[in-house]
XYZ file of C-alpha atoms in Angstrom:
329
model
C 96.757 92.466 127.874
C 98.374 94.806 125.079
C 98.780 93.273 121.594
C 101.765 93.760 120.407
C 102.480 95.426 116.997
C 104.171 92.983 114.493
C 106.886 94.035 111.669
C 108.242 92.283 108.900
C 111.624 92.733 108.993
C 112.850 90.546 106.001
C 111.110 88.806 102.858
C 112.799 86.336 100.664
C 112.460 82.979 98.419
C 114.360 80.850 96.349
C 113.285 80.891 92.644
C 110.794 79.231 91.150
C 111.749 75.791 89.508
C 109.530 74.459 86.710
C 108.207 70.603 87.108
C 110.764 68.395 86.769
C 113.489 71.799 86.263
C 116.312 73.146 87.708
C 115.468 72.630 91.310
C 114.007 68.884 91.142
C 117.157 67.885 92.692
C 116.391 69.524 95.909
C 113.733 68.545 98.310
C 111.341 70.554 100.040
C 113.319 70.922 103.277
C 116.726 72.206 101.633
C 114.423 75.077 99.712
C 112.664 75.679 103.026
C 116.276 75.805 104.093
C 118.223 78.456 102.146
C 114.816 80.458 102.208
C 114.932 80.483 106.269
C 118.553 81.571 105.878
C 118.711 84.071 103.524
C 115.688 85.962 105.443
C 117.949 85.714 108.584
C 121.091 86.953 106.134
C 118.837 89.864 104.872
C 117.465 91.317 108.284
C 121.540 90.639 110.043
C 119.730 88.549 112.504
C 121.821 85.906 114.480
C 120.025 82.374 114.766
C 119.666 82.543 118.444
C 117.305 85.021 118.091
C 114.806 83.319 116.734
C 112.118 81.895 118.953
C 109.333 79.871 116.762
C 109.824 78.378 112.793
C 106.355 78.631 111.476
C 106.678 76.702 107.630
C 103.755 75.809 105.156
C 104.139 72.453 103.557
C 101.532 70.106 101.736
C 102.931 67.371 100.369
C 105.171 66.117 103.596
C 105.473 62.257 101.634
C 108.491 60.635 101.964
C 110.067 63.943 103.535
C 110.529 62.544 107.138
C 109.162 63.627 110.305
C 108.189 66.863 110.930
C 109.361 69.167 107.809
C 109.679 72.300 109.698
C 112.086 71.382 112.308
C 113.796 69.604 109.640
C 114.257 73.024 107.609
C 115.001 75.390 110.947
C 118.063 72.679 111.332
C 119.507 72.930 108.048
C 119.081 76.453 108.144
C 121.080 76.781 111.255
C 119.238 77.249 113.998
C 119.490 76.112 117.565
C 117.393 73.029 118.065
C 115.457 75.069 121.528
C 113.568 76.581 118.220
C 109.928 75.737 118.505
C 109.034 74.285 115.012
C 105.655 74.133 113.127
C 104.078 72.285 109.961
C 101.457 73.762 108.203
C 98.985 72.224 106.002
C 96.172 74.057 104.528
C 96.562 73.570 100.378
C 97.083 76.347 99.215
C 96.625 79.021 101.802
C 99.768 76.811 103.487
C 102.408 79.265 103.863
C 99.994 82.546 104.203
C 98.545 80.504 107.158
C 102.185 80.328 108.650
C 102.577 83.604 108.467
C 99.474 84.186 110.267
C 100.161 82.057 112.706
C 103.434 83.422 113.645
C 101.699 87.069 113.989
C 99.119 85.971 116.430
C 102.144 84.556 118.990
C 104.128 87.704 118.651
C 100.871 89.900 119.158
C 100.092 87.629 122.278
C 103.302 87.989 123.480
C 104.226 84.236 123.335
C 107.228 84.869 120.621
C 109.637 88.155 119.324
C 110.852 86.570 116.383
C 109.519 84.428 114.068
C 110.355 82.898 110.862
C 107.470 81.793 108.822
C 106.432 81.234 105.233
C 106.349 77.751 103.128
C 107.970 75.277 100.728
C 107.468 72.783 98.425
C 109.034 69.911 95.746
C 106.059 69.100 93.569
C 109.113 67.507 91.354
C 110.044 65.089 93.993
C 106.538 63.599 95.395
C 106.421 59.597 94.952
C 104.220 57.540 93.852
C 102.035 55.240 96.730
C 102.495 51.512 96.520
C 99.205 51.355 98.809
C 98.691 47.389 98.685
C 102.518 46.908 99.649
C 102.374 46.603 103.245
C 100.181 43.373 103.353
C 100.415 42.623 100.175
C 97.883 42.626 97.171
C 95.926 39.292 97.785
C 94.185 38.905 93.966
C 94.771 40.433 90.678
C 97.112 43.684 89.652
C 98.320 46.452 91.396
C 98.625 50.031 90.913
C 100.937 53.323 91.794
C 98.901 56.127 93.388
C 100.669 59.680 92.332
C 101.051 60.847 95.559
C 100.893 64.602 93.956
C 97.388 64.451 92.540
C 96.482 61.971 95.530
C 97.470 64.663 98.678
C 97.879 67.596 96.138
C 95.332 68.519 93.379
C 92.733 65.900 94.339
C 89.393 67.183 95.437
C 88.485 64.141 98.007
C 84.743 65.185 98.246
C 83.366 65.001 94.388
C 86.327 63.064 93.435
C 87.668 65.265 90.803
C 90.874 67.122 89.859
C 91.063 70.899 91.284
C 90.491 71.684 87.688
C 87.669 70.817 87.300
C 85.942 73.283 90.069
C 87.739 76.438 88.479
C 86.325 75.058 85.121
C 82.752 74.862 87.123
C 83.719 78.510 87.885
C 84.242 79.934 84.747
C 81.004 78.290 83.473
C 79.101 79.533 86.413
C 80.662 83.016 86.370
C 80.935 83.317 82.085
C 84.247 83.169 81.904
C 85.796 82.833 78.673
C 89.004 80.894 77.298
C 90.167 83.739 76.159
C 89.966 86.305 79.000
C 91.470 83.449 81.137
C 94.378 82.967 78.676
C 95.132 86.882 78.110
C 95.293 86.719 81.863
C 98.175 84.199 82.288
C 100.033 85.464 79.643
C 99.607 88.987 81.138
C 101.213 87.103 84.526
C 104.153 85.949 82.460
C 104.841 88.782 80.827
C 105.392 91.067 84.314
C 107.021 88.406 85.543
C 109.828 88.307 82.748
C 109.448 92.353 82.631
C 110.292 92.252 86.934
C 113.271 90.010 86.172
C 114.571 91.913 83.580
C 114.389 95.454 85.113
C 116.029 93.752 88.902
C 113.011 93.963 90.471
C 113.411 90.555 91.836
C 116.782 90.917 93.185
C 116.129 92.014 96.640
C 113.711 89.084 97.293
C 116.073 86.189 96.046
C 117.830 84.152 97.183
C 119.729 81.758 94.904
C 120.079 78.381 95.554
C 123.220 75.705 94.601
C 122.012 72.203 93.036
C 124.688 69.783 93.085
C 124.004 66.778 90.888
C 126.624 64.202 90.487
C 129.488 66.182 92.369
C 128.502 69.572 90.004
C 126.874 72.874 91.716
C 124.747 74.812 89.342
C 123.773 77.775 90.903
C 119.832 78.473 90.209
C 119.306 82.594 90.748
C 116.482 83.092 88.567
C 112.536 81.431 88.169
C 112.127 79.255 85.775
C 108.422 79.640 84.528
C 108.380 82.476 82.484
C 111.527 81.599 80.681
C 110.156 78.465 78.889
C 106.526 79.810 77.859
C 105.754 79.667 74.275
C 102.541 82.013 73.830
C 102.033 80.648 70.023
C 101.355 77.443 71.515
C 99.125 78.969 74.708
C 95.830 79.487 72.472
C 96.082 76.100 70.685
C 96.551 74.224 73.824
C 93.631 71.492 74.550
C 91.406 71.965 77.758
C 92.605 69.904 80.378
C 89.992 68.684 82.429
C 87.014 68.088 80.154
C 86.703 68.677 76.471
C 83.676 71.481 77.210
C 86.295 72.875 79.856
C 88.469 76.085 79.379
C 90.994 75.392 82.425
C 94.308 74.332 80.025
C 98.032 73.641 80.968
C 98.563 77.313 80.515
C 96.223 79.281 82.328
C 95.767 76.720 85.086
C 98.057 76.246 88.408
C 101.464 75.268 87.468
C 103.229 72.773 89.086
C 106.581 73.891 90.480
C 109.810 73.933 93.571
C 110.618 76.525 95.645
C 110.179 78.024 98.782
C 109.852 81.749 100.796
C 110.086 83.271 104.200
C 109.387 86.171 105.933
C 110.940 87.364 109.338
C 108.412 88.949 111.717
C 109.258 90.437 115.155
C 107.377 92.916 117.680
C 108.239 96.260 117.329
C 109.614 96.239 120.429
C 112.161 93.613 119.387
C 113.008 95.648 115.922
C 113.992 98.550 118.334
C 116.186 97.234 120.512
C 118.149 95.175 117.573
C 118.343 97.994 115.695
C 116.703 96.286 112.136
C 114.762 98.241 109.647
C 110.739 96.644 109.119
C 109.664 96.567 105.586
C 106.277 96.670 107.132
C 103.787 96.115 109.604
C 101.294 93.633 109.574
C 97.584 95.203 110.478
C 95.537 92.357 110.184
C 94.221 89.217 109.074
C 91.371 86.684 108.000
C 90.570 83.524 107.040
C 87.211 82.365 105.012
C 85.610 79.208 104.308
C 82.911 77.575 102.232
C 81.938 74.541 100.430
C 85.554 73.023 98.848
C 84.670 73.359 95.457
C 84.412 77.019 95.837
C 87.708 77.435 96.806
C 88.109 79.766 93.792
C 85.880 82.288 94.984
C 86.940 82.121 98.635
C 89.148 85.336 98.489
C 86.245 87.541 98.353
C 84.908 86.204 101.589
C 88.434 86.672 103.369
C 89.540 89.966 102.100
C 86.159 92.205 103.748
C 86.855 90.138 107.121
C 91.172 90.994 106.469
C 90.427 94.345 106.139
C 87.715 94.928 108.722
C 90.192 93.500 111.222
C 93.002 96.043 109.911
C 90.274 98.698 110.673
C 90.973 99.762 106.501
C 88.760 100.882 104.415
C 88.660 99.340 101.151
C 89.422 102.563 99.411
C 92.289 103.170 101.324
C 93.505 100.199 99.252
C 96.236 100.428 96.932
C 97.139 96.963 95.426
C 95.411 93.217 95.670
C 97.089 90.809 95.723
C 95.382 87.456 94.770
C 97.055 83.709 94.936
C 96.285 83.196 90.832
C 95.822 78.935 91.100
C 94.147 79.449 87.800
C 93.730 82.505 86.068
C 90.295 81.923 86.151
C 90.687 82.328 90.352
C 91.927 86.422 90.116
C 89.716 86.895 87.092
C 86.255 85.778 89.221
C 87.454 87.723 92.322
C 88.199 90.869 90.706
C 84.654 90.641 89.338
């Protein structure tokens, strides 16, 4: 059997609400929504092209069944799309992606819409002695976002407290890890401001109370305050260096990308962006998580048969600054 080549023909996502922001109004399925459409919009693809809806999704609580085909519907498409929920933390939507490049290159799909999307704003709490009822004694409200979300299950700790193992272990400082995030910010204000985020956006209408507010822009890097970024306390531990600003942040939104075979480009006549060469995934133990990148990308690019010297830009999901600063090393 050939494997077929795979193209990206579109890339988009919604902006990038702030906890409890502009987009905690909308749930995870609406972002996944407009995201889904607006890659369609970009690429001039009709909905009955698409085969298989490939979306990344952690925290499914109180979402209802199966988030995916929930997002594919508002989006449009025909309900003979075959629908997927992912759920691998962080790697969710990258995972998606992956997945819907391995049924195109096996010939099971042409198009594919994949990516991820989140509400971190709208997870509930857990009421977990409410179903029988709580025989003795008080109760308590489990926050479902720390609980399915930032909760390592297997030491019992906060995610922040492994990258704050990690800087210890790897000797780095506060400082380098706050320079970092502030360096983050600062591109990401400089993109907005010279339109390099245009092409990738995709704004999306909140409509509270029978008003639309039209969100178009992210959300993050206009409410830093960098005076207040060095005094900040450390979050998980008071020998930690792992603060509020230079950790993960916690924020709505959502992104898709449309793949297809080459073959499939051709005869619709749509532009790719680019092709996708190959792949990898990497595990260890799960507090290493930070340091997992530089297992995956010698296996991504031994499978893309590139050289790492051919390379001309990393690209590294920065949980904590303290994640890109330790792989780069």
């Amino acid at each position: 059997m050939q494997v077929k080549e795979v193209v990206i023909v579109a890339a988009v996502r919604t902006p990038i609400g702030s906890f409890g922001g502009a987009l905690a109004a909308v749930s995870a399925t609406d972002l996944g929504a407009v995201a889904l459409k607006g890659a369609l919009d970009k690429a001039g693809v009709a909905p009955e092209q698409v085969q298989q809806v490939i979306m990344g999704n952690v925290i499914s609580a109180n979402l209802g069944q199966a988030p995916a085909r929930q997002a594919a519907r508002k989006a449009g498409l025909p309900d003979t799309v075959e629908c997927t929920t992912v759920n691998k933390v962080c790697a969710s939507g990258s995972k998606a992606i992956m997945m819907g490049a391995q049924a195109i290159m096996l010939g099971m799909a042409d198009v594919v819409l994949a990516g991820g999307m989140e509400s971190m704003s709208n997870v509930p709490y857990y009421l977990d002695k409410a179903r029988f009822g709580a025989k003795y004694g008080n109760g308590q409200m489990i926050d479902g976002l720390v609980r399915d979300g930032l909760w390592d299950p297997y030491h019992d700790y906060a995610m922040g407290n492994a990258a704050d193992a990690t800087a210890k272990h790897y000797g780095i400082s506060r400082e380098e890890q706050d320079a970092f995030a502030r360096q983050s910010y600062e591109r990401s204000a400089a993109a907005a401001q010279a339109g390099k985020k245009k092409d990738e956006l995709v704004p999306v209408t909140v409509s509270v109370r029978g008003k639309d507010t039209v969100v178009s822009d992210d959300e993050e890097y206009t409410k830093v305050q960098y005076d207040k970024m060095l005094t900040l306390k450390p979050s998980f531990g008071k020998e930690g260096t792992v603060t509020a600003a230079n950790a993960s942040t916690l924020n709505d939104g959502a992104a898709a990308v449309l793949l297809m075979s080459r073959e499939k480009a051709d005869e619709l006549g749509v532009k790719p962006l680019a092709r996708i060469r190959g792949f990898a995934d990497a595990e260890q133990a799960p507090e290493w998580f930070t340091t997992t990148p530089s297992l995956a990308i010698p296996k991504a690019l031994k499978h893309a048969g590139v050289d790492a010297s051919e390379v001309d830009f990393y690209e590294i999901n920065e949980a904590f600054s303290v994640v890109s600063l330790v792989n780069n090393q």
